[in-house]
Amino acid sequence: MLRNFIKLTARRLIRQKGFTFINILGLTVGLSSCILIGLFIADELGYDNFQANGNRIVRLVMEFGAPGRSSTVAYTGTKPGPQFKRSFPEVREFVRFAKYTRSVGAGDKNFKESEFIYADTPLLSVFSFPLLSGDPKTLASPQHLFISRRSALKYFGSTDVVGKTLRIDYTKDYTIGGVLQDPPGNSQIQFDFVANFAELPQAAEENWFNANWFTYLLLNDPKNAPALEQRINAYTQTPAVKQQAELKGNEYLSYHLEPLHRVHLYSAYEGLEPNGSVTTIYILLAIGLLILVVACFNYTNLTIAQSANRTGEIGIRKVLGAARGQLFSQFAGESLLLTFVSLVLALAVSIALLPSFDQLTGKQLLARDILQPGTLVPIFAAAGAIGFLAGAYPALLLSGTKLITILRSGFRLAGRNTGLRQTLIVVQFVISLFLIISTVVILQQMSFIRNKDLGYNRDHVLVIPYSWRDMAQYNALRTAMGGLPGVRQITGSSSVPTSVGWTDMLSTDNGNGPIRFPVNCIPADLNFVRTMDMQLIAGADLTMADLPANRPINADSSRTLSFIINETAAKKIGWSPEQALGKTITRYNQNGVVRGVVKDFHFASMHQPIGPILIYADTGEIHCLLLRLGGTPLPAVIDRLQATWKQYIAVRPFEYHFLDEDFNNLYLAEQRTATIFTLFSTLAILLACLGLFGLAAISTVQRTKEIGIRKVLGADLLNICLLISRSFLGMVLLAIVIASPLAWLATDKWLQGFAYRIPVHAWVFPLAGIGVVALAFATVSYHALRAAGMNPAKSLKTE
């Protein structure tokens, strides 16, 4: 029985090659899209699920400032973790983290390692990172570290490395105390090397601020988290804590407890690893489902439209005694068989596209993630449900046809169910237009970001990472590099201007009383403003006299520094740029005089409004060299810079990148979103047009005789094309009317996430509509032109 069913179904599918191809292609595209998107979503939703204590771990987020002018960051000082453990019995343990890039060497191997973290000794009792070998207590030993399995293989070719030595930053030897299992890709804590937090000089003193660390707490009971947060914030407002934190007046310091499992998708604050976004999850889920809906509607629509061709088959089966249930099983079975074939192809396509998908999303998904039973079972179950639902209505319609109807007037299902088919077509094009309009708006916003005036010139700026251990060679190296052909300007700074993380408190008196607020800081060398091509709107740039060592010593042995602030800082204080010049402000207990005011520039992503920033001369905090290049071929300049570097710093490799790369990294998520929308909106419109192509073919065949009669009566080519196209184009126009407000609402909400954004331009909607109408007309006209070119005698000879 089953064999006979498969044979008959295969014959019919082969006999109707064109429609079989359209259906299989549509379902394959839809299913493979859902498989890949499903893998991504499952990976994101599974972040940190492997942590045994995950529901008891929270991350501290610090908020500080005064009412109306506060800042919130995921960094904390060194004090909150140990102090909260001492003060609150709800806190069982704490772990502080810091992450750095270190040079790591073993024998003749030496690499820059960006996954080098420092953590408190309870790391392995709080977090579930399996120790493959070694003693967990050795992390507390001075100059000991843990190493990941992949790093052990990388440096030693074996995991039997406990007791061996690694040289860190060319100067300090660490003994390997244990080998840890590589952390899963969906962990917010990634590492290759783990050293004790106590090895950091800053760990020696507990400080409420000095906020450069990530602190996690292990609670005894997660239900106590809300009450604990209230108790902590009441505690930080006590006079003792305010005095320790040097809070004045109405200034405050408070903490929020973020559950570990909500950090990656829901937190607005970056941590050890870049956060994801639950909005991205919703967007991808919607896109995958919409693509699948388009494919399923294609199948349903084409099956209904083709039903007239099965009139004889249904009549004969009913005459021979076939029951409705048998006919339903036949037609539903055909749908399931077609879906199964499409699913096999979709799995093959998904595996083949997985490397490209990983590159697009930044994931590390493997073929085994698809082929494991936990993934295949839901995929096959979902495919079965899709196949049944997509074929259920046509099967019910075909199996429910009465024999008397077939014998009396023939089966005219297509004519009696045009409302359903038209609805499905409209929905398909609503989905396609929604994705197209959204894609256009996203691409416009990305173009706006790329072309917006940042307040500095990021082009042709080379960034060379620099270590504080090499400060003795800094001045000589800077002078030597600055004199090379092709180097137009050179300076140094604590960070690149695309992303400034250093935060301090600024205080001053604006004439109406004291004022204090958080400010981002850039300790930099001279020539920073000129190298970055920033615009001074008042005052002057820093000079040699403004270096700390050249400033006069005050009576209290301090030195009054020189500061450059931006427009926002001056405005927040209540000064105009000209009024700010010569005024005294205080940064972290250091007094300084405002020498200049620079035009606002973007030192974070455009999701955030430009905040106050302070630039001051300090070559003791240089972490990178910034060189503006030009006038000489780039390879020659790089070769000269590398040779010069080796003359002064032979022990460290020469590394560099361009400032453009740092800028682009700020918008990786948006760039991926734009690529995803472009890809899937293209797929959606192609699938919709493919379905329209098939429906137009069926409609043309069913109206062959009508077209022949109209030609005999004098209809020309244009009349025939309009006859076939009119109803389809009307449905597309209705789809435009429905899709436009939906797309406007969705894109406007997405744009609200940017402090600097474009408006949703009205011309996008008619332009997208015209494009889709033109594409739909071209799709339908192919069959219309073929029908119009036929000899009327052939189409009428059977009448």
PDB file of N, CA, C and O in Angstrom, residues 266-298:
ATOM      1  N   TYR A 266      19.439  40.909  27.960  1.00  0.00           N
ATOM      2  CA  TYR A 266      18.582  41.988  28.461  1.00  0.00           C
ATOM      3  C   TYR A 266      19.342  43.177  29.038  1.00  0.00           C
ATOM      4  O   TYR A 266      18.755  44.235  29.237  1.00  0.00           O
ATOM      5  N   SER A 267      20.619  43.016  29.344  1.00  0.00           N
ATOM      6  CA  SER A 267      21.355  44.107  29.977  1.00  0.00           C
ATOM      7  C   SER A 267      21.747  45.167  28.960  1.00  0.00           C
ATOM      8  O   SER A 267      22.121  44.860  27.819  1.00  0.00           O
ATOM      9  N   ALA A 268      21.684  46.421  29.380  1.00  0.00           N
ATOM     10  CA  ALA A 268      22.109  47.532  28.534  1.00  0.00           C
ATOM     11  C   ALA A 268      23.589  47.847  28.716  1.00  0.00           C
ATOM     12  O   ALA A 268      24.106  48.762  28.071  1.00  0.00           O
ATOM     13  N   TYR A 269      24.265  47.081  29.579  1.00  0.00           N
ATOM     14  CA  TYR A 269      25.638  47.414  29.929  1.00  0.00           C
ATOM     15  C   TYR A 269      26.569  46.272  29.538  1.00  0.00           C
ATOM     16  O   TYR A 269      26.369  45.129  29.940  1.00  0.00           O
ATOM     17  N   GLU A 270      27.579  46.614  28.753  1.00  0.00           N
ATOM     18  CA  GLU A 270      28.538  45.617  28.276  1.00  0.00           C
ATOM     19  C   GLU A 270      29.356  45.067  29.432  1.00  0.00           C
ATOM     20  O   GLU A 270      29.661  45.773  30.398  1.00  0.00           O
ATOM     21  N   GLY A 271      29.726  43.785  29.314  1.00  0.00           N
ATOM     22  CA  GLY A 271      30.530  43.155  30.345  1.00  0.00           C
ATOM     23  C   GLY A 271      31.817  42.608  29.782  1.00  0.00           C
ATOM     24  O   GLY A 271      32.471  43.246  28.943  1.00  0.00           O
ATOM     25  N   LEU A 272      32.190  41.419  30.236  1.00  0.00           N
ATOM     26  CA  LEU A 272      33.424  40.796  29.768  1.00  0.00           C
ATOM     27  C   LEU A 272      33.346  40.452  28.286  1.00  0.00           C
ATOM     28  O   LEU A 272      34.362  40.418  27.593  1.00  0.00           O
ATOM     29  N   GLU A 273      32.143  40.156  27.793  1.00  0.00           N
ATOM     30  CA  GLU A 273      31.926  39.863  26.385  1.00  0.00           C
ATOM     31  C   GLU A 273      30.794  40.743  25.866  1.00  0.00           C
ATOM     32  O   GLU A 273      29.945  41.188  26.643  1.00  0.00           O
ATOM     33  N   PRO A 274      30.758  41.008  24.549  1.00  0.00           N
ATOM     34  CA  PRO A 274      29.659  41.826  24.005  1.00  0.00           C
ATOM     35  C   PRO A 274      28.305  41.177  24.281  1.00  0.00           C
ATOM     36  O   PRO A 274      28.154  39.953  24.182  1.00  0.00           O
ATOM     37  N   ASN A 275      27.341  42.000  24.630  1.00  0.00           N
ATOM     38  CA  ASN A 275      26.001  41.497  24.888  1.00  0.00           C
ATOM     39  C   ASN A 275      25.271  41.187  23.594  1.00  0.00           C
ATOM     40  O   ASN A 275      25.578  41.745  22.537  1.00  0.00           O
ATOM     41  N   GLY A 276      24.295  40.318  23.691  1.00  0.00           N
ATOM     42  CA  GLY A 276      23.362  40.110  22.598  1.00  0.00           C
ATOM     43  C   GLY A 276      22.180  41.039  22.784  1.00  0.00           C
ATOM     44  O   GLY A 276      22.242  42.027  23.529  1.00  0.00           O
ATOM     45  N   SER A 277      21.086  40.728  22.134  1.00  0.00           N
ATOM     46  CA  SER A 277      19.892  41.568  22.246  1.00  0.00           C
ATOM     47  C   SER A 277      18.667  40.691  22.054  1.00  0.00           C
ATOM     48  O   SER A 277      18.572  39.959  21.070  1.00  0.00           O
ATOM     49  N   VAL A 278      17.735  40.799  22.975  1.00  0.00           N
ATOM     50  CA  VAL A 278      16.500  40.032  22.820  1.00  0.00           C
ATOM     51  C   VAL A 278      15.707  40.554  21.632  1.00  0.00           C
ATOM     52  O   VAL A 278      14.946  39.810  21.005  1.00  0.00           O
ATOM     53  N   THR A 279      15.918  41.831  21.283  1.00  0.00           N
ATOM     54  CA  THR A 279      15.254  42.381  20.092  1.00  0.00           C
ATOM     55  C   THR A 279      15.722  41.661  18.841  1.00  0.00           C
ATOM     56  O   THR A 279      14.924  41.364  17.941  1.00  0.00           O
ATOM     57  N   THR A 280      17.022  41.374  18.785  1.00  0.00           N
ATOM     58  CA  THR A 280      17.554  40.622  17.645  1.00  0.00           C
ATOM     59  C   THR A 280      16.918  39.238  17.574  1.00  0.00           C
ATOM     60  O   THR A 280      16.616  38.738  16.479  1.00  0.00           O
ATOM     61  N   ILE A 281      16.689  38.621  18.727  1.00  0.00           N
ATOM     62  CA  ILE A 281      16.036  37.309  18.758  1.00  0.00           C
ATOM     63  C   ILE A 281      14.642  37.406  18.151  1.00  0.00           C
ATOM     64  O   ILE A 281      14.251  36.586  17.309  1.00  0.00           O
ATOM     65  N   TYR A 282      13.890  38.414  18.574  1.00  0.00           N
ATOM     66  CA  TYR A 282      12.534  38.584  18.052  1.00  0.00           C
ATOM     67  C   TYR A 282      12.552  38.847  16.551  1.00  0.00           C
ATOM     68  O   TYR A 282      11.720  38.323  15.802  1.00  0.00           O
ATOM     69  N   ILE A 283      13.503  39.663  16.111  1.00  0.00           N
ATOM     70  CA  ILE A 283      13.587  39.996  14.687  1.00  0.00           C
ATOM     71  C   ILE A 283      13.883  38.749  13.862  1.00  0.00           C
ATOM     72  O   ILE A 283      13.220  38.469  12.859  1.00  0.00           O
ATOM     73  N   LEU A 284      14.886  37.979  14.297  1.00  0.00           N
ATOM     74  CA  LEU A 284      15.249  36.771  13.554  1.00  0.00           C
ATOM     75  C   LEU A 284      14.130  35.737  13.579  1.00  0.00           C
ATOM     76  O   LEU A 284      13.863  35.072  12.574  1.00  0.00           O
ATOM     77  N   LEU A 285      13.479  35.587  14.729  1.00  0.00           N
ATOM     78  CA  LEU A 285      12.365  34.647  14.829  1.00  0.00           C
ATOM     79  C   LEU A 285      11.251  35.044  13.868  1.00  0.00           C
ATOM     80  O   LEU A 285      10.691  34.197  13.151  1.00  0.00           O
ATOM     81  N   ALA A 286      10.952  36.341  13.835  1.00  0.00           N
ATOM     82  CA  ALA A 286       9.897  36.819  12.934  1.00  0.00           C
ATOM     83  C   ALA A 286      10.278  36.596  11.479  1.00  0.00           C
ATOM     84  O   ALA A 286       9.460  36.147  10.667  1.00  0.00           O
ATOM     85  N   ILE A 287      11.550  36.881  11.139  1.00  0.00           N
ATOM     86  CA  ILE A 287      11.992  36.711   9.755  1.00  0.00           C
ATOM     87  C   ILE A 287      11.895  35.244   9.342  1.00  0.00           C
ATOM     88  O   ILE A 287      11.388  34.917   8.262  1.00  0.00           O
ATOM     89  N   GLY A 288      12.388  34.341  10.196  1.00  0.00           N
ATOM     90  CA  GLY A 288      12.334  32.918   9.859  1.00  0.00           C
ATOM     91  C   GLY A 288      10.913  32.439   9.654  1.00  0.00           C
ATOM     92  O   GLY A 288      10.609  31.722   8.688  1.00  0.00           O
ATOM     93  N   LEU A 289      10.003  32.845  10.560  1.00  0.00           N
ATOM     94  CA  LEU A 289       8.613  32.428  10.433  1.00  0.00           C
ATOM     95  C   LEU A 289       7.950  33.034   9.200  1.00  0.00           C
ATOM     96  O   LEU A 289       7.159  32.365   8.513  1.00  0.00           O
ATOM     97  N   LEU A 290       8.284  34.295   8.909  1.00  0.00           N
ATOM     98  CA  LEU A 290       7.689  34.942   7.738  1.00  0.00           C
ATOM     99  C   LEU A 290       8.132  34.271   6.442  1.00  0.00           C
ATOM    100  O   LEU A 290       7.317  34.056   5.531  1.00  0.00           O
ATOM    101  N   ILE A 291       9.411  33.921   6.360  1.00  0.00           N
ATOM    102  CA  ILE A 291       9.899  33.221   5.171  1.00  0.00           C
ATOM    103  C   ILE A 291       9.183  31.880   5.028  1.00  0.00           C
ATOM    104  O   ILE A 291       8.763  31.484   3.932  1.00  0.00           O
ATOM    105  N   LEU A 292       9.030  31.171   6.129  1.00  0.00           N
ATOM    106  CA  LEU A 292       8.354  29.874   6.093  1.00  0.00           C
ATOM    107  C   LEU A 292       6.880  30.027   5.728  1.00  0.00           C
ATOM    108  O   LEU A 292       6.320  29.209   4.984  1.00  0.00           O
ATOM    109  N   VAL A 293       6.241  31.077   6.237  1.00  0.00           N
ATOM    110  CA  VAL A 293       4.838  31.333   5.898  1.00  0.00           C
ATOM    111  C   VAL A 293       4.690  31.582   4.405  1.00  0.00           C
ATOM    112  O   VAL A 293       3.765  31.064   3.760  1.00  0.00           O
ATOM    113  N   VAL A 294       5.601  32.374   3.820  1.00  0.00           N
ATOM    114  CA  VAL A 294       5.557  32.633   2.380  1.00  0.00           C
ATOM    115  C   VAL A 294       5.670  31.325   1.606  1.00  0.00           C
ATOM    116  O   VAL A 294       4.919  31.073   0.648  1.00  0.00           O
ATOM    117  N   ALA A 295       6.610  30.458   2.013  1.00  0.00           N
ATOM    118  CA  ALA A 295       6.798  29.178   1.325  1.00  0.00           C
ATOM    119  C   ALA A 295       5.566  28.285   1.465  1.00  0.00           C
ATOM    120  O   ALA A 295       5.130  27.649   0.494  1.00  0.00           O
ATOM    121  N   CYS A 296       4.995  28.229   2.671  1.00  0.00           N
ATOM    122  CA  CYS A 296       3.805  27.390   2.882  1.00  0.00           C
ATOM    123  C   CYS A 296       2.602  27.922   2.110  1.00  0.00           C
ATOM    124  O   CYS A 296       1.821  27.147   1.548  1.00  0.00           O
ATOM    125  N   PHE A 297       2.455  29.219   2.086  1.00  0.00           N
ATOM    126  CA  PHE A 297       1.350  29.808   1.328  1.00  0.00           C
ATOM    127  C   PHE A 297       1.510  29.525  -0.163  1.00  0.00           C
ATOM    128  O   PHE A 297       0.523  29.306  -0.867  1.00  0.00           O
ATOM    129  N   ASN A 298       2.760  29.551  -0.627  1.00  0.00           N
ATOM    130  CA  ASN A 298       3.014  29.180  -2.022  1.00  0.00           C
ATOM    131  C   ASN A 298       2.487  27.781  -2.306  1.00  0.00           C
ATOM    132  O   ASN A 298       1.791  27.549  -3.298  1.00  0.00           O
TER     133      ASN A 298
END
